[in-house]
Short mmCIF file of C-alpha atoms in Angstrom, two decimals:
data_model
loop_
_atom_site.label_atom_id
_atom_site.label_comp_id
_atom_site.label_asym_id
_atom_site.label_seq_id
_atom_site.Cartn_x
_atom_site.Cartn_y
_atom_site.Cartn_z
CA MET A 5 -10.29 11.16 18.78
CA TRP A 6 -13.12 8.62 18.36
CA VAL A 7 -10.72 5.68 18.05
CA GLU A 8 -8.97 6.91 21.18
CA ARG A 9 -12.27 6.84 23.03
CA LEU A 10 -13.01 3.32 21.82
CA PHE A 11 -9.57 2.19 22.97
CA ARG A 12 -10.07 3.66 26.44
CA ASP A 13 -13.51 2.07 26.76
CA LEU A 14 -12.19 -1.32 25.68
CA CYS A 15 -9.27 -1.18 28.12
CA SER A 16 -11.64 -0.24 30.93
CA HIS A 17 -13.85 -3.26 30.25
CA VAL A 18 -10.87 -5.59 29.93
CA MET A 19 -9.53 -4.43 33.29
CA ALA A 20 -12.93 -5.07 34.87
CA LEU A 21 -13.22 -8.53 33.30
CA THR A 22 -9.74 -9.76 34.31
CA ASP A 23 -7.43 -9.82 37.32
CA LEU A 24 -4.87 -7.46 35.80
CA PRO A 25 -3.25 -5.37 38.54
CA ALA A 26 -4.39 -1.78 38.84
CA GLY A 27 -2.33 0.51 36.65
CA SER A 28 -1.46 -2.23 34.15
CA ASP A 29 -1.68 -1.59 30.44
CA ALA A 30 -4.61 -3.63 29.23
CA GLY A 31 -3.84 -2.85 25.62
CA PHE A 32 -1.63 -1.01 23.16
CA MET A 33 -2.68 1.31 20.35
CA ASP A 34 -0.23 2.75 17.87
CA ARG A 35 -0.82 6.50 17.95
CA GLU A 36 2.00 7.44 15.60
CA ILE A 37 1.24 8.66 12.10
CA ARG A 38 3.76 7.09 9.75
CA SER A 39 4.50 7.68 6.08
CA GLY A 40 5.30 4.01 5.53
CA GLU A 41 8.99 4.35 6.34
CA GLY A 42 8.93 3.85 10.10
CA TRP A 43 7.96 1.16 12.51
CA SER A 44 8.50 2.10 16.14
CA GLU A 45 10.26 -0.29 18.48
CA ARG A 46 7.24 -0.15 20.80
CA LEU A 47 4.94 -1.27 18.00
CA GLY A 48 7.28 -4.11 17.06
CA ALA A 49 7.46 -5.26 20.68
CA ALA A 50 3.67 -5.06 21.07
CA LEU A 51 3.06 -7.17 17.96
CA ALA A 52 5.59 -9.74 19.20
CA THR A 53 4.05 -10.10 22.67
CA CYS A 54 0.36 -9.12 22.67
CA ARG A 55 -2.24 -11.80 23.25
CA VAL A 56 -4.94 -10.50 20.87
CA PHE A 57 -4.88 -8.39 17.72
CA VAL A 58 -7.90 -6.10 17.14
CA PRO A 59 -8.06 -4.57 13.64
CA LEU A 60 -10.66 -1.87 13.05
CA PHE A 61 -12.19 -2.79 9.70
CA SER A 62 -12.79 0.05 7.25
CA PRO A 63 -12.00 0.66 3.57
CA ARG A 64 -9.09 2.90 4.60
CA TYR A 65 -7.70 0.19 6.87
CA PHE A 66 -7.36 -2.32 4.04
CA ALA A 67 -5.84 0.32 1.77
CA SER A 68 -3.00 0.89 4.26
CA GLU A 69 0.25 -0.96 3.63
CA MET A 70 1.39 -0.39 7.22
CA CYS A 71 -1.83 -1.90 8.58
CA GLY A 72 -1.26 -4.89 6.31
CA LYS A 73 2.28 -5.26 7.66
CA GLU A 74 1.01 -5.19 11.25
CA TRP A 75 -1.60 -7.86 10.44
CA PHE A 76 1.03 -10.03 8.75
CA ALA A 77 3.48 -9.74 11.66
CA PHE A 78 0.88 -10.84 14.20
CA ALA A 79 -0.64 -13.57 12.02
CA GLN A 80 2.80 -15.18 11.62
CA ARG A 81 2.83 -15.78 15.37
CA ALA A 82 -0.55 -17.49 15.19
CA ILE A 83 0.63 -19.71 12.32
CA GLN A 84 3.73 -20.79 14.25
CA HIS A 85 1.59 -21.46 17.33
CA GLY A 86 -0.75 -23.62 15.26
CA ALA A 87 2.17 -25.57 13.82
CA VAL A 88 3.53 -26.37 17.27
CA SER A 89 0.20 -27.25 18.88
CA ASN A 90 -1.61 -28.59 15.79
CA GLN A 91 -4.58 -26.51 16.94
CA PRO A 92 -6.02 -23.44 15.19
CA ALA A 93 -4.92 -20.21 16.84
CA GLU A 94 -7.55 -17.59 16.03
CA ALA A 95 -6.22 -14.65 18.02
CA ILE A 96 -7.44 -11.90 15.67
CA VAL A 97 -10.66 -10.29 16.91
CA PRO A 98 -11.89 -7.82 14.27
CA ALA A 99 -14.13 -4.86 14.99
CA LEU A 100 -16.25 -3.02 12.44
CA TRP A 101 -15.25 0.63 12.54
CA VAL A 102 -17.02 1.17 9.22
CA PRO A 103 -18.86 -1.74 7.56
CA VAL A 104 -16.93 -3.19 4.62
CA PRO A 105 -18.68 -5.27 1.92
CA PRO A 106 -17.41 -8.88 1.90
CA SER A 107 -16.30 -8.45 -1.71
CA GLN A 108 -13.81 -5.77 -0.59
CA LEU A 109 -12.17 -7.87 2.12
CA PRO A 110 -8.71 -9.28 1.37
CA GLY A 111 -8.31 -13.02 1.78
CA PRO A 112 -6.89 -13.05 5.33
CA ALA A 113 -9.82 -10.94 6.60
CA GLU A 114 -12.43 -12.81 4.60
CA ARG A 115 -11.31 -16.16 6.04
CA LEU A 116 -11.75 -15.10 9.67
CA GLN A 117 -14.47 -17.11 11.37
CA PHE A 118 -16.19 -14.30 13.21
CA ASN A 119 -19.87 -13.52 13.78
CA HIS A 120 -20.43 -9.77 14.10
CA ASN A 121 -24.18 -10.20 14.58
CA THR A 122 -23.76 -10.99 18.27
CA PHE A 123 -22.71 -7.37 18.84
CA GLY A 124 -26.07 -5.97 17.79
CA GLU A 125 -27.95 -5.25 14.58
CA ARG A 126 -27.14 -1.54 14.52
CA TYR A 127 -23.43 -2.32 14.99
CA VAL A 128 -23.51 -4.47 11.85
CA THR A 129 -25.17 -1.79 9.73
CA ASP A 130 -23.36 1.30 11.04
CA GLY A 131 -20.16 0.10 12.66
CA LEU A 132 -18.62 1.52 15.80
CA TYR A 133 -18.01 4.86 14.09
CA GLY A 134 -21.73 5.31 13.44
CA LEU A 135 -22.67 4.26 16.96
CA ILE A 136 -20.13 6.51 18.66
CA LYS A 137 -20.96 9.58 16.55
CA LEU A 138 -24.75 9.51 16.94
CA ARG A 139 -26.16 10.20 20.39
CA GLY A 140 -29.24 8.11 19.78
CA TYR A 141 -27.12 4.99 19.53
CA ALA A 142 -25.24 5.36 22.83
CA GLU A 143 -26.81 2.23 24.30
CA GLN A 144 -25.98 0.18 21.20
CA TYR A 145 -22.40 1.48 21.33
CA GLU A 146 -21.99 0.43 24.98
CA ARG A 147 -23.34 -3.03 24.22
CA ALA A 148 -21.07 -3.52 21.20
CA VAL A 149 -17.93 -2.42 23.07
CA TYR A 150 -18.74 -4.62 26.06
CA GLU A 151 -19.33 -7.66 23.83
CA LEU A 152 -16.09 -6.92 21.99
CA ALA A 153 -14.19 -6.73 25.29
CA LYS A 154 -15.63 -10.06 26.40
CA ARG A 155 -14.55 -11.65 23.14
CA ILE A 156 -11.03 -10.24 23.52
CA VAL A 157 -10.70 -11.62 27.06
CA ARG A 158 -12.05 -15.03 26.05
CA VAL A 159 -9.58 -15.34 23.17
CA ALA A 160 -6.65 -14.15 25.31
CA GLU A 161 -7.40 -16.78 27.93
CA THR A 162 -7.88 -19.69 25.52
CA VAL A 163 -5.28 -19.21 22.77
CA ARG A 164 -2.23 -17.98 24.75
CA LEU A 165 0.21 -17.20 21.94
CA GLU A 166 3.90 -17.44 22.75
CA ALA A 167 5.94 -14.24 22.52
CA VAL A 168 8.45 -14.06 19.67
CA ARG A 169 11.30 -11.82 18.59
CA PRO A 170 10.12 -8.54 17.02
CA VAL A 171 10.27 -8.58 13.24
CA ASP A 172 12.11 -6.18 10.96
CA TYR A 173 9.47 -4.01 9.28
CA ARG A 174 11.70 -3.57 6.21
CA VAL A 175 11.16 -7.18 5.14
CA VAL A 176 7.59 -7.61 6.41
CA PRO A 177 5.10 -7.75 3.53
CA SER A 178 1.48 -6.66 3.74
CA ALA A 179 -1.13 -9.32 4.44
CA PHE A 180 -3.44 -7.44 2.08
CA GLY A 181 -1.24 -7.89 -0.99
CA ARG A 182 -0.92 -5.12 -3.52
CA PRO A 183 -3.75 -2.86 -4.66
CA SER A 184 -4.24 -4.81 -7.89
CA SER A 185 -3.58 -8.27 -6.46
CA ALA A 186 -7.13 -9.58 -6.09
CA ALA A 187 -7.66 -13.30 -6.71
CA ARG A 188 -3.95 -14.18 -6.70
CA THR A 189 -3.20 -17.90 -6.79
CA LEU A 190 -0.03 -19.80 -5.87
CA HIS A 191 0.64 -23.52 -6.07
CA VAL A 192 2.63 -25.50 -3.49
CA THR A 193 4.20 -28.80 -4.57
CA VAL A 194 5.97 -31.22 -2.21
CA ALA A 195 8.71 -33.58 -3.40
CA ALA A 196 9.00 -36.18 -0.65
CA ALA A 197 8.35 -39.83 -0.01
CA SER A 198 5.47 -41.29 1.95
CA ARG A 199 6.00 -43.68 4.84
CA HIS A 200 5.30 -46.53 2.39
CA ASP A 201 8.30 -45.93 0.08
CA LEU A 202 11.10 -44.66 2.33
CA PRO A 203 14.79 -45.40 1.74
CA ASP A 204 16.18 -48.29 3.74
CA GLY A 205 16.70 -47.31 7.36
CA ARG A 206 14.92 -43.95 7.13
CA SER A 207 12.66 -43.32 10.15
CA PRO A 208 8.94 -43.08 9.25
CA GLU A 209 8.15 -40.65 12.09
CA TYR A 210 8.58 -37.66 9.75
CA TYR A 211 6.26 -39.04 7.05
CA GLY A 212 2.64 -39.93 6.45
CA ASP A 213 0.46 -41.60 3.86
CA SER A 214 1.37 -39.08 1.14
CA ALA A 215 4.05 -36.51 0.36
CA LEU A 216 1.74 -33.79 1.70
CA ASP A 217 2.02 -35.40 5.15
CA TRP A 218 5.80 -34.90 5.37
CA ASN A 219 6.68 -33.10 8.63
CA PRO A 220 10.43 -32.31 8.59
CA TYR A 221 10.39 -30.27 11.82
CA HIS A 222 8.90 -33.04 13.97
CA PRO A 223 8.64 -33.09 16.97
CA ALA A 224 8.87 -29.29 17.34
CA SER A 225 6.08 -28.98 14.77
CA GLN A 226 2.95 -31.09 14.80
CA ARG A 227 1.75 -30.05 11.34
CA PRO A 228 3.01 -31.18 7.92
CA ILE A 229 5.16 -28.62 6.14
CA ALA A 230 2.74 -28.33 3.21
CA TYR A 231 -0.08 -27.05 5.40
CA VAL A 232 2.16 -24.66 7.32
CA ALA A 233 3.40 -23.27 4.00
CA GLU A 234 -0.19 -22.99 2.82
CA ASP A 235 -1.06 -20.87 5.89
CA LEU A 236 1.99 -18.67 5.37
CA VAL A 237 1.16 -18.11 1.71
CA ARG A 238 -2.50 -17.40 2.43
CA ASN A 239 -1.34 -14.79 4.94
CA LEU A 240 0.08 -12.97 1.89
CA ASN A 241 -3.42 -12.72 0.36
CA TYR A 242 -3.02 -15.67 -2.00
CA GLN A 243 -5.38 -18.47 -2.80
CA THR A 244 -3.45 -21.74 -2.69
CA THR A 245 -3.50 -25.18 -4.25
CA MET A 246 -1.26 -28.11 -3.30
CA SER A 247 -0.06 -31.36 -4.83
CA SER A 248 2.65 -34.02 -4.66
CA PHE A 249 5.61 -33.75 -7.03
CA ASP A 250 5.15 -37.42 -7.91
CA ASP A 251 1.66 -36.59 -9.19
CA GLU A 252 2.76 -33.44 -11.03
CA ALA A 253 6.12 -34.52 -12.45
CA GLY A 254 4.70 -35.51 -15.82
CA HIS A 255 2.88 -32.20 -16.26
CA PHE A 256 5.86 -29.80 -16.19
CA ASP A 257 6.36 -28.39 -19.67
CA SER A 258 8.41 -25.27 -20.30
CA LYS A 259 6.60 -24.70 -23.60
CA GLN A 260 3.33 -24.08 -21.82
CA PRO A 261 2.57 -20.57 -20.50
CA PRO A 262 2.69 -20.14 -16.73
CA THR A 263 -0.67 -19.96 -14.99
CA ARG A 264 0.54 -19.10 -11.46
CA PRO A 265 3.72 -18.78 -9.42
CA GLU A 266 4.76 -21.96 -7.62
CA ILE A 267 6.84 -23.14 -4.67
CA LEU A 268 8.46 -26.58 -4.74
CA ILE A 269 9.26 -27.92 -1.26
CA VAL A 270 11.93 -30.63 -1.49
CA ASP A 271 13.03 -33.26 1.00
CA ARG A 272 16.73 -34.01 0.41
CA TRP A 273 15.95 -37.63 1.18
CA ALA A 274 13.84 -37.69 -2.00
CA VAL A 275 16.99 -38.07 -4.12
CA GLU A 276 17.61 -41.50 -2.52
CA ASP A 277 14.86 -42.84 -4.79
CA GLU A 278 16.44 -43.06 -8.24
CA GLN A 279 13.22 -42.60 -10.21
CA ARG A 280 12.24 -39.55 -8.18
CA ARG A 281 15.79 -38.18 -8.50
CA GLN A 282 15.62 -38.50 -12.29
CA ARG A 283 12.26 -36.70 -12.37
CA LEU A 284 13.72 -33.88 -10.27
CA ALA A 285 16.71 -33.68 -12.63
CA SER A 286 14.40 -33.48 -15.63
CA PHE A 287 12.34 -30.79 -13.93
CA ASP A 288 15.52 -28.82 -13.25
CA GLN A 289 16.27 -28.67 -16.96
CA GLU A 290 12.95 -27.00 -17.71
CA SER A 291 13.15 -23.23 -17.83
CA ARG A 292 10.48 -22.28 -15.29
CA PRO A 293 11.87 -19.44 -13.14
CA TRP A 294 8.44 -18.74 -11.63
CA ILE A 295 8.89 -21.95 -9.59
CA ASN A 296 11.19 -21.50 -6.56
CA VAL A 297 12.60 -24.27 -4.40
CA VAL A 298 12.49 -24.46 -0.60
CA VAL A 299 14.45 -27.16 1.24
CA PRO A 300 13.47 -27.63 4.90
CA TRP A 301 16.28 -29.22 6.92
CA ASN A 302 15.95 -30.19 10.58
CA ARG A 303 19.36 -30.50 12.24
CA TYR A 304 17.77 -32.15 15.25
CA ASP A 305 16.88 -35.09 12.99
CA HIS A 306 19.90 -37.28 13.75
CA GLN A 307 19.57 -39.38 10.59
CA SER A 308 19.49 -36.27 8.42
CA ARG A 309 22.40 -34.69 10.22
CA ALA A 310 24.53 -37.79 9.77
CA LYS A 311 23.97 -37.72 5.99
CA GLU A 312 23.74 -33.95 5.56
CA ASN A 313 26.71 -33.43 3.27
CA GLU A 314 25.98 -36.51 1.18
CA LEU A 315 22.30 -35.65 0.62
CA ALA A 316 22.94 -31.94 0.11
CA ASN A 317 25.61 -32.57 -2.51
CA ARG A 318 23.46 -35.09 -4.30
CA LEU A 319 20.47 -32.74 -4.42
CA GLU A 320 22.67 -29.94 -5.76
CA ASP A 321 24.08 -32.24 -8.43
CA THR A 322 20.51 -33.25 -9.30
CA MET A 323 19.08 -29.71 -9.44
CA PRO A 324 22.01 -27.33 -10.11
CA VAL A 325 19.84 -24.74 -11.87
CA LYS A 326 17.17 -24.41 -9.22
CA MET A 327 19.64 -24.53 -6.35
CA GLY A 328 21.44 -21.47 -7.67
CA GLN A 329 18.51 -19.59 -9.20
CA GLY A 330 17.10 -16.23 -8.24
CA ARG A 331 17.66 -13.77 -5.44
CA ALA A 332 19.77 -14.34 -2.36
CA ALA A 333 16.70 -15.35 -0.33
CA CYS A 334 15.81 -18.01 -2.91
CA ARG A 335 19.30 -19.48 -2.88
CA ALA A 336 19.30 -19.45 0.92
CA ALA A 337 15.93 -21.26 0.97
CA ALA A 338 17.31 -23.92 -1.38
CA ASN A 339 20.39 -24.43 0.82
CA GLY A 340 18.37 -25.43 3.89
CA VAL A 341 15.74 -23.80 6.12
CA ALA A 342 16.54 -24.82 9.67
CA ASN A 343 13.28 -24.30 11.58
CA MET A 344 9.71 -23.05 11.49
CA GLU A 345 10.58 -19.50 12.54
CA THR A 346 13.11 -19.17 9.74
CA LEU A 347 10.61 -20.59 7.26
CA GLY A 348 8.14 -17.87 8.26
CA GLN A 349 10.80 -15.21 7.69
CA ILE A 350 12.14 -16.37 4.34
CA LEU A 351 9.09 -17.86 2.58
CA PRO A 352 7.44 -14.45 1.90
CA GLN A 353 10.59 -13.32 0.05
CA VAL A 354 10.65 -16.53 -1.97
CA VAL A 355 6.95 -16.16 -2.82
CA GLU A 356 7.46 -12.54 -3.89
CA ALA A 357 10.34 -13.54 -6.18
CA ALA A 358 8.23 -16.30 -7.77
CA ALA A 359 5.33 -13.89 -8.24
CA GLN A 360 7.58 -11.33 -9.95
CA GLN A 361 8.95 -13.97 -12.31
CA PHE A 362 5.43 -15.15 -13.07
CA LEU A 363 4.32 -11.61 -13.97
CA ARG A 364 7.35 -11.20 -16.18
CA HIS A 365 7.08 -14.48 -18.06
CA ALA A 366 3.30 -14.49 -18.36
CA GLN A 367 3.71 -11.52 -20.73
CA VAL A 368 6.04 -13.45 -23.02
CA TYR A 369 3.42 -15.96 -24.10
CA PRO A 370 0.83 -14.66 -26.58
CA PRO A 371 -2.87 -15.22 -25.91
CA ALA A 372 -4.61 -17.73 -28.15
CA GLY A 373 -4.55 -16.40 -31.69
CA GLY A 374 -2.85 -13.15 -30.67
CA THR A 375 0.44 -11.44 -30.12
CA PRO A 376 2.38 -11.08 -26.90
CA THR A 377 0.70 -8.67 -24.54
CA GLU A 378 2.43 -5.57 -23.23
CA ARG A 379 3.91 -5.82 -19.77
CA PRO A 380 1.91 -3.84 -17.23
CA ARG A 381 3.42 -0.50 -16.42
CA LEU A 382 4.56 -0.03 -12.86
CA LEU A 383 3.22 2.96 -10.97
CA GLY A 384 4.98 4.80 -8.21
CA PRO A 385 3.52 6.71 -5.27
CA MET A 386 0.34 8.70 -5.97
CA GLY A 387 0.08 7.08 -9.40
CA MET A 388 3.15 8.79 -10.83
CA SER A 389 4.89 6.77 -13.52
CA GLY A 390 7.95 4.75 -12.73
CA PRO A 391 8.64 2.21 -10.00
CA PRO A 392 9.29 3.30 -6.42
CA ALA A 393 12.70 2.76 -4.91
CA PRO A 394 13.39 -0.86 -4.01
CA PRO A 395 13.11 -1.79 -0.33
CA PRO A 396 16.30 -2.37 1.67
CA ARG A 397 17.57 -5.88 1.27
CA ALA A 398 17.41 -7.85 4.47
CA PRO A 399 20.26 -9.88 5.88
CA PHE A 400 19.83 -13.61 5.99
CA PRO A 401 17.48 -14.68 8.76
CA PRO A 402 19.16 -16.66 11.53
CA ASP A 403 20.13 -20.22 10.59
CA VAL A 404 19.36 -19.71 6.89
CA GLY A 405 22.04 -21.03 4.62
CA GLN A 406 24.15 -22.53 7.41
CA ALA A 407 23.61 -25.99 6.02
CA GLY A 408 26.19 -26.74 3.38
CA ASN A 409 28.16 -23.50 3.72
CA GLU A 410 30.98 -25.14 1.82
CA ARG A 411 28.61 -25.57 -1.14
CA GLN A 412 27.47 -21.96 -1.11
CA GLY A 413 30.88 -20.96 -2.35
CA ARG A 414 29.84 -22.19 -5.78
CA HIS A 415 27.23 -19.43 -5.90
CA ALA A 416 28.98 -16.69 -3.97
CA THR A 417 29.94 -14.90 -7.18
CA ASP A 418 27.07 -16.25 -9.25
CA ASP A 419 25.31 -13.38 -10.99
CA THR A 420 22.54 -15.55 -12.37
CA ASP A 421 19.94 -13.77 -10.25
CA ASN A 422 17.08 -13.66 -12.71
CA ASP A 423 15.83 -10.39 -11.27
CA ARG A 424 19.11 -8.50 -11.38
CA GLY A 425 18.77 -5.12 -13.01
CA ASP A 426 15.05 -5.50 -13.62
CA THR A 427 12.28 -3.30 -12.29
CA ASP A 428 10.54 -6.44 -11.05
CA ASP A 429 13.04 -6.45 -8.18
CA SER A 430 11.22 -3.48 -6.62
CA GLU A 431 7.87 -3.17 -4.97
CA SER A 432 5.22 -1.96 -7.40
#
């Protein structure tokens, strides 16, 4: 009831502050109570088209998987917008329903650059719930709601996110991670040339001063792939680190215990350099299933398209293990990710697979001076023992795996999926 009142008050202010026609819907609030199995078409459409996302912070909000899915779905739009424009797209305007200590905020919420103090001192200490419930704070409530409405209008007018296709809730992860996933770290490595050591005839417009500056989706994207991937991974409540494969190649050692899951982003053109190709081949022979490969491939890059089969076959000959490793999403990612939208759809599945493999293999290595530790026991709903049922497997996102379809036949009957038959293949 109180959230409903806040929503009506906000919509009233937004109508007054803008030129929206009378009778228009100034906002959308999901009023359905879901058990985690449903995602209405109206909610999906709203998340794909709305200009501003307003989460009501509270401890219960961040404990909700569905709220985390909604945050993730909207934040993906902002990440894609930032990649295209090379400008930050902060279109999330949080409101304090109940104050939450900073230590309890998941990474995506903690990183928001937002000053709540401008809404009033009492708002910061009591939140909108306290202000709306206590009659003595009516004036403070009106001020806070009006300031919030002004912030919403200002963001809507300046950011202007593009609408996208609604996402499939079945494959949307939560931006808040899992209940026990605090302080998760993932490493992103890029295997690509710089503009200073390109193969003969290769255009430098896709490259920069280091491998981390490689931008395969130019000109549609204005940001290097490493930083877009970093944003996507951080939207899964991970802390991230990044490096060039050339700098890390000498440090891969399968005898060392894993310290984090990793994603290796590979430019097919990298195999044109014989030394780099040999380092990739050596890396492929190391048994490190917690490292998954992603191969961006822009078919609007005429040079790449002309050599697609040659480069794809050479990369597969160089890295046969990694190219056929893991779940279907991982193999699809290794066979070519055609655009930024597809990257946003498939990377979360690749990250999840790497994280599961990391959790599995981290238990194999004994701590210093000790014996191997017991694998953590998975808990189902309400803390009951046993893993919950696995989520439905999603079909390939559009354009995924289209590159090199003739090569995929080698893996069509390949049962080397490292997660097959293991409880790690389910959500825990």
